[in-house]
Amino acid sequence: RPSAFLSLRFPVGAGVVAEGLTSAQELNGKEGKVAQYSRERVGVRYPDRGVIALRPERLTLVSEPPPAEEPDSKRQDTGEAKQQRQKELEKQEAMAICTRFVECLHQDTFPEMGDLHLFGVGCDYMSRAQEVLAVWQGAAKHGDLTAEQLAEALQDGSMKEFFEKTCRSLAASRTPNSTYANELIKNNFAALEWDTL
């Protein structure tokens, strides 16, 4: 048989037993592992000896090779590792959104429209948008608000509660934007919309 078929009959890593050897009789009946191929021979590795080239007709396959492991990049994730990676991606996304939002507040620029619904400014009730943004801006500019705090609240779904706490804190501060916070508190935070990631 051509040597091209040796790898099909005796895959690398498979267990083989040699029989009928005359020059290396001590290997008869001992199991070795297929390591390589050379011309019309199979290279077999024995634990107490290196690789020896043997004729295929002298070998019997006794065990299949272990399954080849897929590289991490091709392996399907299931269970805990997948959930952990998903959480990390959500954390990164929340941090990116909140960092952009806080930067806009510090620069007195209008935040991205696509993100506003996450911070209490919904599409239906734009009447409260000015007050809500003023409270966030006041808290950010007075050091009471960080992107990390926002991201944590966004991730765990507690943005509404975080905003109300921030609003009450700002209202008590008597800083320039505290009037907006007081207005929202007076109206019991009515007409605010909260979405989650």
PDB file of N, CA and C in Angstrom, residues 35 42 54 61 67 136 187:
ATOM      1  N   ALA A  35       4.156   8.406  15.834  1.00  0.00           N
ATOM      2  CA  ALA A  35       4.729   9.743  15.933  1.00  0.00           C
ATOM      3  C   ALA A  35       4.948  10.398  14.576  1.00  0.00           C
ATOM      4  N   VAL A  42       6.203   3.326   9.559  1.00  0.00           N
ATOM      5  CA  VAL A  42       5.517   4.143  10.564  1.00  0.00           C
ATOM      6  C   VAL A  42       6.489   4.366  11.719  1.00  0.00           C
ATOM      7  N   LEU A  54       8.936   1.300  11.790  1.00  0.00           N
ATOM      8  CA  LEU A  54       8.483  -0.084  11.672  1.00  0.00           C
ATOM      9  C   LEU A  54       7.604  -0.244  10.438  1.00  0.00           C
ATOM     10  N   LEU A  61      -3.319  -1.695  15.264  1.00  0.00           N
ATOM     11  CA  LEU A  61      -3.893  -0.511  15.914  1.00  0.00           C
ATOM     12  C   LEU A  61      -4.653  -0.967  17.158  1.00  0.00           C
ATOM     13  N   PRO A  67      -8.739  13.015  20.654  1.00  0.00           N
ATOM     14  CA  PRO A  67      -9.323  14.009  19.738  1.00  0.00           C
ATOM     15  C   PRO A  67      -8.464  15.264  19.714  1.00  0.00           C
ATOM     16  N   TRP A 136     -27.708  66.017  35.457  1.00  0.00           N
ATOM     17  CA  TRP A 136     -26.516  65.213  35.159  1.00  0.00           C
ATOM     18  C   TRP A 136     -25.286  66.116  35.033  1.00  0.00           C
ATOM     19  N   ASN A 187     -41.941  67.668  41.073  1.00  0.00           N
ATOM     20  CA  ASN A 187     -42.866  66.974  40.171  1.00  0.00           C
ATOM     21  C   ASN A 187     -42.778  65.447  40.302  1.00  0.00           C
TER      22      ASN A 187
END
